[in-house]
Amino acid sequence: MDPFRTLTAIAAPLPMPNVDTDQIIPARFLRAGRDGGFGRACLHDVRFGPDGEPRADLPLNHPAVQGAQILVSGPNFGCGSSREEAVYALWDFGIRAVIAPGFGDIFYGNALKNGMVPVVLPEPEVAELTARLQAAPGSRLTVDLDARTVSDEDGVARPFAITEFARRRLLEGLDELDHTLSLLPEIDALEQQMRRQWPWNAGLPSPTPSSD
Amino acid sequence: MSAPLTMFEPLTMFEPLTMFEKIWRRHTVTEDDDGQALLAIDRHLVHEGSARGFEILARRGLKVRRPDRTVGMADHIVPTAPGRTALTGFQRAALELFQRNLDGAGVRAFGLGDDRQGIVHVVGPEQGITLPGMTVVCGDSHASTHGALGAYGLGIGASEVAHVLATQTLWQRRPRTMRITVTGDLGPGVTAKDLILAVIGRIGADGATGHVIEYAGPAIRALSMEGRLTVCNMSIEAGARAGLIAPDETTLRYVRGRPFAPAGADWDRAAQDWLGLATDPGARFDQEIRMDATAVAPMVTWGTSPQDVVGVDGRVPDPGQADETRREAMRQALDYLGLVPGTPIEGIPVDRVFIGSCTNGRLEDLRAAAEVVRGRSVAPGVTAVVVPGSTPVRHAAQREGLDEVFRAAGFEWREAGCSMCVGLNGDIAAPGERVASTSNRNFVGRQGPGARTHLMSPAMAAAAAVTGCLTDVRRLIEGRTG
Ligand code: SF4
């Protein structure tokens, strides 16, 4: 995972609440392999009309925001299905950070695991940023993970909160799995203790080979 | 941190704990000051969609650490046509990969043809694979379902699936706690589904974000296990990390005798342990919410989020009357649904009816729907399907003759699977079609591009099927028993 420190990039507004992961990547696109790229599928039915033509009135489709790496959206971004492909789709579309007043918990975790920064800002600040991006399409924002701020082109910085665990993981590109594997002795010890106390929670008997 | 003791508070040796904290503590390998914990996972349910997790595992050169705590079920992409004769190339490939991954790891799998097959969240409790007090994870967000048993159920993404496969643990940030206490009685024709839709309507689709919800109170205690599974299932639609209900006699009655449930002396110990999981008197929650079940009507969604919900006796809301911040989203939702503000909900015509999913695909759900359907026919022009949540549910329903009731009325009686809940298997509605659905998500495009979903209970969906429009089921059950 590539570390993330700071990013200055075009920010695209998607002023909708509850952008669920079914919208970020509709189920019919889930079949693709990871290598194929999910960029085209990203927000497909939001970006394109039933005729397959880009929706002209959508701020995200404005020519000036092409190449955006930051997305600014409404409350409860990424709610719904746990599909991690939602993060892959945004990533392949070029997005490296999403700014919203709140995120679905599972999406938030999935983003962190893939090096994408979920930035929570208060709703009025998100509304103000959105208005700014809509007034001047193609404007840039800076997400600074060291300083934990989002700044606009006028240099106004808005602080955001992120846990130290999440921040370190993003800054250092830490691999969670390696870290956990180093804790295997502790995991074994707890499992043994649990097996004594709650034996019914231990593993299932190994499957008998089926007769058919 | 607890508040300082006053002289009026009795000094006890034990700090009162919520049920959530009891389960959390049992499973914590390590926790830092930030609340970031490594949790031991008792059960990992995998399905065809978990293939991406296995892919990550293989890329890392890692093995499944605890095959005996992992169980696979084919549900998301399986065909549901009777006999399942025609598999598409995609379905065949996905099922082969599923079987290969699980066989290779020595993991038990309930594939097509296994008479325990079904939706992960139906099969887990049904087989006694998920039990009270456990931590349960699944690469499907409705893992919150298992909370009905008093298990901490978490939906996870592909990276986490790989992490659990490799380590049988999961990193979690300690959630906040919310208790929703429901008093009063649900009226006739009003079900657990209506209750949870009313809860989501009240607190919003992100009302419980970062929280685990414990449902409590007499109206929850009065629910059957099936009803509790429905309630906990949809916790995620309020943004909750998980839902929980304290184990009680209803729980014990449900679990006892299930194939993988403890038996003999273990049963007695387990049952005692489970009853002790209940939240201690005096334990504190970060948020407390109270609701009155008596006030809940049969509910129907009118928009594209489960929070967009109204009583069936209500009308399509007017964005003009709404809070300014919600207005635009409401307009877009109504536009997608093709609804005009002020229209009475009753009488809106439907094209399709879907009864099934991990929310409402259990025997009690099918019974409730059949009760409404019995002696009636599906309205002309309406396509109605019943997709049981599991093969055992399907067989049990057939033993009761429910399949005959549905077929006689003109319903299709399908094989078990997720089907039109997510449409991954190809069961979708056409653009613009209006669906009365017992599933859990009315998102844009969830049931197919352009498909218009109205969420409701099985009885309400049955009422829509036989009348051809959204209908207050209470009208149809008057004078009928049950
Ligand atoms: S029925 Fe729907 S929500 Fe339930 S497991 Fe299947 S796809 Fe997920």
mmCIF file of C-alpha atoms in Angstrom, chain A residues 15-23 25-35 38 45-46 50 55 58 75-77 79-85 88 101-106 108-110 112-114 123 162-166 168-169 175-208 210 212, chain B residues 25-30 32 34 36 38 40-43 49 52 55-56 59-60 62 65-66 68-71 88 90 106-108 113 128-129 131-134 138-141 155-160 162-163 166-169 171 173 205-206 208-211 236-237 239-241 260 262 266 269-270 273-274 304-305 307 325 328-329 332 422-426 441 443-446 449:
data_model
loop_
_atom_site.group_PDB
_atom_site.id
_atom_site.type_symbol
_atom_site.label_atom_id
_atom_site.label_comp_id
_atom_site.label_asym_id
_atom_site.label_seq_id
_atom_site.Cartn_x
_atom_site.Cartn_y
_atom_site.Cartn_z
ATOM 1 C CA PRO A 15 -23.775 16.727 -3.562
ATOM 2 C CA MET A 16 -26.025 13.809 -2.620
ATOM 3 C CA PRO A 17 -26.718 12.184 0.747
ATOM 4 C CA ASN A 18 -26.509 8.407 1.237
ATOM 5 C CA VAL A 19 -24.384 7.592 -1.802
ATOM 6 C CA ASP A 20 -24.549 3.839 -1.229
ATOM 7 C CA THR A 21 -22.085 1.295 -2.518
ATOM 8 C CA ASP A 22 -24.685 -0.057 -4.958
ATOM 9 C CA GLN A 23 -24.504 3.345 -6.639
ATOM 10 C CA ILE A 25 -20.539 0.216 -8.200
ATOM 11 C CA PRO A 26 -23.771 -1.425 -9.369
ATOM 12 C CA ALA A 27 -23.867 -5.188 -8.767
ATOM 13 C CA ARG A 28 -23.671 -6.053 -12.449
ATOM 14 C CA PHE A 29 -20.105 -4.745 -12.581
ATOM 15 C CA LEU A 30 -18.862 -6.800 -9.625
ATOM 16 C CA ARG A 31 -17.851 -9.771 -11.721
ATOM 17 C CA ALA A 32 -14.710 -8.199 -13.154
ATOM 18 C CA GLY A 33 -11.291 -9.267 -11.941
ATOM 19 C CA ARG A 34 -9.314 -6.764 -9.886
ATOM 20 C CA ASP A 35 -6.802 -6.299 -12.681
ATOM 21 C CA PHE A 38 -13.353 -0.748 -12.210
ATOM 22 C CA ASP A 45 -25.634 4.936 -13.271
ATOM 23 C CA VAL A 46 -25.076 8.284 -11.577
ATOM 24 C CA PRO A 50 -30.197 5.121 -19.375
ATOM 25 C CA ARG A 55 -25.534 13.313 -17.684
ATOM 26 C CA LEU A 58 -24.017 16.400 -13.194
ATOM 27 C CA PRO A 75 -23.748 12.490 4.611
ATOM 28 C CA ASN A 76 -23.517 8.706 4.995
ATOM 29 C CA PHE A 77 -21.233 8.224 2.002
ATOM 30 C CA CYS A 79 -23.492 3.171 3.221
ATOM 31 C CA GLY A 80 -24.979 -0.183 2.301
ATOM 32 C CA SER A 81 -23.313 -3.274 0.909
ATOM 33 C CA SER A 82 -19.879 -4.240 2.240
ATOM 34 C CA ARG A 83 -18.515 -4.650 -1.287
ATOM 35 C CA GLU A 84 -14.899 -3.473 -1.287
ATOM 36 C CA GLU A 85 -15.206 -3.036 -5.030
ATOM 37 C CA TYR A 88 -11.625 -0.179 -6.023
ATOM 38 C CA PRO A 101 -19.964 14.726 6.730
ATOM 39 C CA GLY A 102 -20.037 11.013 7.514
ATOM 40 C CA PHE A 103 -19.357 7.553 6.100
ATOM 41 C CA GLY A 104 -20.827 4.084 6.288
ATOM 42 C CA ASP A 105 -18.639 2.221 8.796
ATOM 43 C CA ILE A 106 -17.744 -0.656 6.489
ATOM 44 C CA TYR A 108 -14.694 3.733 5.934
ATOM 45 C CA GLY A 109 -12.713 0.662 6.969
ATOM 46 C CA ASN A 110 -12.443 -0.622 3.399
ATOM 47 C CA LEU A 112 -8.372 2.807 4.926
ATOM 48 C CA LYS A 113 -7.287 -0.689 3.957
ATOM 49 C CA ASN A 114 -6.714 0.435 0.403
ATOM 50 C CA GLU A 123 -21.852 19.320 7.297
ATOM 51 C CA ILE A 162 -9.037 10.797 12.276
ATOM 52 C CA THR A 163 -7.866 8.182 14.741
ATOM 53 C CA GLU A 164 -4.147 7.843 15.260
ATOM 54 C CA PHE A 165 -4.404 4.178 14.244
ATOM 55 C CA ALA A 166 -5.937 5.078 10.898
ATOM 56 C CA ARG A 168 -0.493 6.056 10.973
ATOM 57 C CA ARG A 169 -1.652 3.269 8.754
ATOM 58 C CA ASP A 175 0.249 -3.550 6.497
ATOM 59 C CA GLU A 176 -2.302 -4.635 9.015
ATOM 60 C CA LEU A 177 -2.073 -8.311 8.180
ATOM 61 C CA ASP A 178 1.681 -8.492 8.887
ATOM 62 C CA HIS A 179 1.103 -6.780 12.176
ATOM 63 C CA THR A 180 -1.638 -9.217 13.163
ATOM 64 C CA LEU A 181 0.421 -12.225 12.160
ATOM 65 C CA SER A 182 3.062 -11.061 14.632
ATOM 66 C CA LEU A 183 0.389 -11.349 17.336
ATOM 67 C CA LEU A 184 -0.414 -15.013 16.638
ATOM 68 C CA PRO A 185 0.879 -16.252 20.015
ATOM 69 C CA GLU A 186 -1.535 -13.924 21.815
ATOM 70 C CA ILE A 187 -4.350 -15.011 19.526
ATOM 71 C CA ASP A 188 -3.588 -18.678 20.231
ATOM 72 C CA ALA A 189 -3.561 -18.034 23.965
ATOM 73 C CA LEU A 190 -6.961 -16.320 23.924
ATOM 74 C CA GLU A 191 -8.443 -19.042 21.756
ATOM 75 C CA GLN A 192 -7.291 -21.686 24.221
ATOM 76 C CA GLN A 193 -8.743 -19.825 27.134
ATOM 77 C CA MET A 194 -12.013 -19.375 25.248
ATOM 78 C CA ARG A 195 -12.135 -23.032 24.366
ATOM 79 C CA ARG A 196 -11.991 -23.929 28.056
ATOM 80 C CA GLN A 197 -14.695 -21.481 29.044
ATOM 81 C CA TRP A 198 -17.013 -21.731 26.067
ATOM 82 C CA PRO A 199 -16.221 -25.031 24.375
ATOM 83 C CA TRP A 200 -19.350 -24.782 22.209
ATOM 84 C CA ASN A 201 -17.820 -21.770 20.474
ATOM 85 C CA ALA A 202 -14.785 -23.734 19.345
ATOM 86 C CA GLY A 203 -14.511 -25.039 15.810
ATOM 87 C CA LEU A 204 -17.131 -27.194 14.137
ATOM 88 C CA PRO A 205 -16.372 -30.902 13.840
ATOM 89 C CA SER A 206 -14.543 -31.513 10.602
ATOM 90 C CA PRO A 207 -16.952 -32.182 7.754
ATOM 91 C CA THR A 208 -17.692 -35.804 6.999
ATOM 92 C CA SER A 210 -20.346 -36.281 1.589
ATOM 93 C CA ASP A 212 -22.558 -37.969 -3.254
ATOM 94 C CA ARG B 25 -14.311 -8.309 26.389
ATOM 95 C CA ARG B 26 -14.444 -12.056 25.874
ATOM 96 C CA HIS B 27 -13.047 -11.695 22.401
ATOM 97 C CA THR B 28 -10.419 -8.997 22.819
ATOM 98 C CA VAL B 29 -6.881 -10.131 22.047
ATOM 99 C CA THR B 30 -5.548 -6.623 22.533
ATOM 100 C CA ASP B 32 -5.241 0.223 22.678
ATOM 101 C CA ASP B 34 -7.855 4.624 21.229
ATOM 102 C CA GLN B 36 -8.799 -0.059 18.532
ATOM 103 C CA LEU B 38 -8.128 -7.042 17.818
ATOM 104 C CA ALA B 40 -11.078 -13.158 18.047
ATOM 105 C CA ILE B 41 -13.706 -14.357 15.580
ATOM 106 C CA ASP B 42 -15.774 -17.454 16.367
ATOM 107 C CA ARG B 43 -17.521 -17.898 13.034
ATOM 108 C CA GLY B 49 -18.642 -13.218 -3.190
ATOM 109 C CA ARG B 52 -11.988 -11.785 -3.643
ATOM 110 C CA GLU B 55 -7.716 -14.082 -3.942
ATOM 111 C CA ILE B 56 -6.000 -11.645 -1.558
ATOM 112 C CA ARG B 59 -1.640 -13.458 -3.356
ATOM 113 C CA ARG B 60 -0.139 -13.135 0.098
ATOM 114 C CA LEU B 62 -1.345 -17.366 3.294
ATOM 115 C CA ARG B 65 -5.974 -20.491 9.734
ATOM 116 C CA ARG B 66 -9.165 -21.974 11.161
ATOM 117 C CA ASP B 68 -13.208 -25.344 11.401
ATOM 118 C CA ARG B 69 -14.544 -21.872 12.215
ATOM 119 C CA THR B 70 -15.303 -21.042 8.601
ATOM 120 C CA VAL B 71 -18.402 -22.219 6.734
ATOM 121 C CA THR B 88 -25.071 -19.381 -16.823
ATOM 122 C CA PHE B 90 -20.724 -16.985 -14.934
ATOM 123 C CA GLY B 106 -10.731 -27.846 4.080
ATOM 124 C CA VAL B 107 -13.733 -25.638 4.799
ATOM 125 C CA ARG B 108 -17.219 -27.069 5.066
ATOM 126 C CA GLY B 113 -27.515 -29.652 -4.093
ATOM 127 C CA GLY B 128 -26.835 -23.675 15.026
ATOM 128 C CA ILE B 129 -23.569 -22.574 13.430
ATOM 129 C CA LEU B 131 -24.765 -19.039 18.590
ATOM 130 C CA PRO B 132 -25.332 -16.496 21.354
ATOM 131 C CA GLY B 133 -22.212 -14.772 22.638
ATOM 132 C CA MET B 134 -20.205 -15.411 19.494
ATOM 133 C CA CYS B 138 -19.376 -12.295 6.878
ATOM 134 C CA GLY B 139 -18.472 -10.489 3.685
ATOM 135 C CA ASP B 140 -22.044 -9.257 3.566
ATOM 136 C CA SER B 141 -23.238 -6.265 5.504
ATOM 137 C CA GLY B 155 -20.279 -7.239 7.853
ATOM 138 C CA ILE B 156 -16.778 -6.932 6.399
ATOM 139 C CA GLY B 157 -15.054 -6.084 3.119
ATOM 140 C CA ALA B 158 -12.737 -8.265 1.040
ATOM 141 C CA SER B 159 -9.506 -7.168 2.768
ATOM 142 C CA GLU B 160 -11.076 -8.047 6.088
ATOM 143 C CA ALA B 162 -8.699 -12.155 3.855
ATOM 144 C CA HIS B 163 -7.580 -10.949 7.282
ATOM 145 C CA ALA B 166 -5.526 -15.708 7.666
ATOM 146 C CA THR B 167 -5.762 -14.894 11.365
ATOM 147 C CA GLN B 168 -9.317 -15.614 12.613
ATOM 148 C CA THR B 169 -9.269 -12.085 14.047
ATOM 149 C CA TRP B 171 -9.362 -5.133 13.928
ATOM 150 C CA ARG B 173 -12.675 0.298 16.619
ATOM 151 C CA ALA B 205 -30.049 5.820 7.553
ATOM 152 C CA ASP B 206 -26.991 7.089 9.423
ATOM 153 C CA ALA B 208 -26.669 4.637 14.346
ATOM 154 C CA THR B 209 -23.380 5.056 12.471
ATOM 155 C CA GLY B 210 -20.488 3.970 14.669
ATOM 156 C CA HIS B 211 -22.882 2.364 17.148
ATOM 157 C CA ILE B 236 -27.109 -1.868 9.119
ATOM 158 C CA GLU B 237 -29.729 0.180 7.243
ATOM 159 C CA GLY B 239 -25.889 2.692 9.815
ATOM 160 C CA ALA B 240 -25.249 0.482 12.857
ATOM 161 C CA ARG B 241 -22.153 -1.661 13.094
ATOM 162 C CA PHE B 260 -24.424 -27.667 15.421
ATOM 163 C CA PRO B 262 -24.312 -27.738 21.949
ATOM 164 C CA ASP B 266 -22.631 -28.523 27.290
ATOM 165 C CA ARG B 269 -23.659 -24.721 30.656
ATOM 166 C CA ALA B 270 -24.167 -22.829 27.411
ATOM 167 C CA ASP B 273 -23.948 -18.587 30.052
ATOM 168 C CA TRP B 274 -26.177 -17.115 27.345
ATOM 169 C CA THR B 304 -34.289 5.299 -2.374
ATOM 170 C CA SER B 305 -33.099 4.934 1.199
ATOM 171 C CA GLN B 307 -35.216 5.845 5.909
ATOM 172 C CA THR B 325 -31.130 20.104 3.304
ATOM 173 C CA GLU B 328 -33.152 17.979 -3.379
ATOM 174 C CA ALA B 329 -32.484 14.367 -2.367
ATOM 175 C CA GLN B 332 -34.434 12.969 -6.904
ATOM 176 C CA VAL B 422 -29.355 -7.923 -5.000
ATOM 177 C CA GLY B 423 -29.938 -9.321 -8.481
ATOM 178 C CA LEU B 424 -26.442 -10.801 -8.761
ATOM 179 C CA ASN B 425 -27.888 -14.048 -10.108
ATOM 180 C CA GLY B 426 -29.782 -12.234 -12.852
ATOM 181 C CA ARG B 441 -32.535 -2.109 0.331
ATOM 182 C CA PHE B 443 -31.275 1.806 -3.337
ATOM 183 C CA VAL B 444 -31.176 3.188 -6.857
ATOM 184 C CA GLY B 445 -30.574 0.241 -9.199
ATOM 185 C CA ARG B 446 -30.390 -2.347 -6.411
ATOM 186 C CA PRO B 449 -31.094 -0.524 -13.418
#
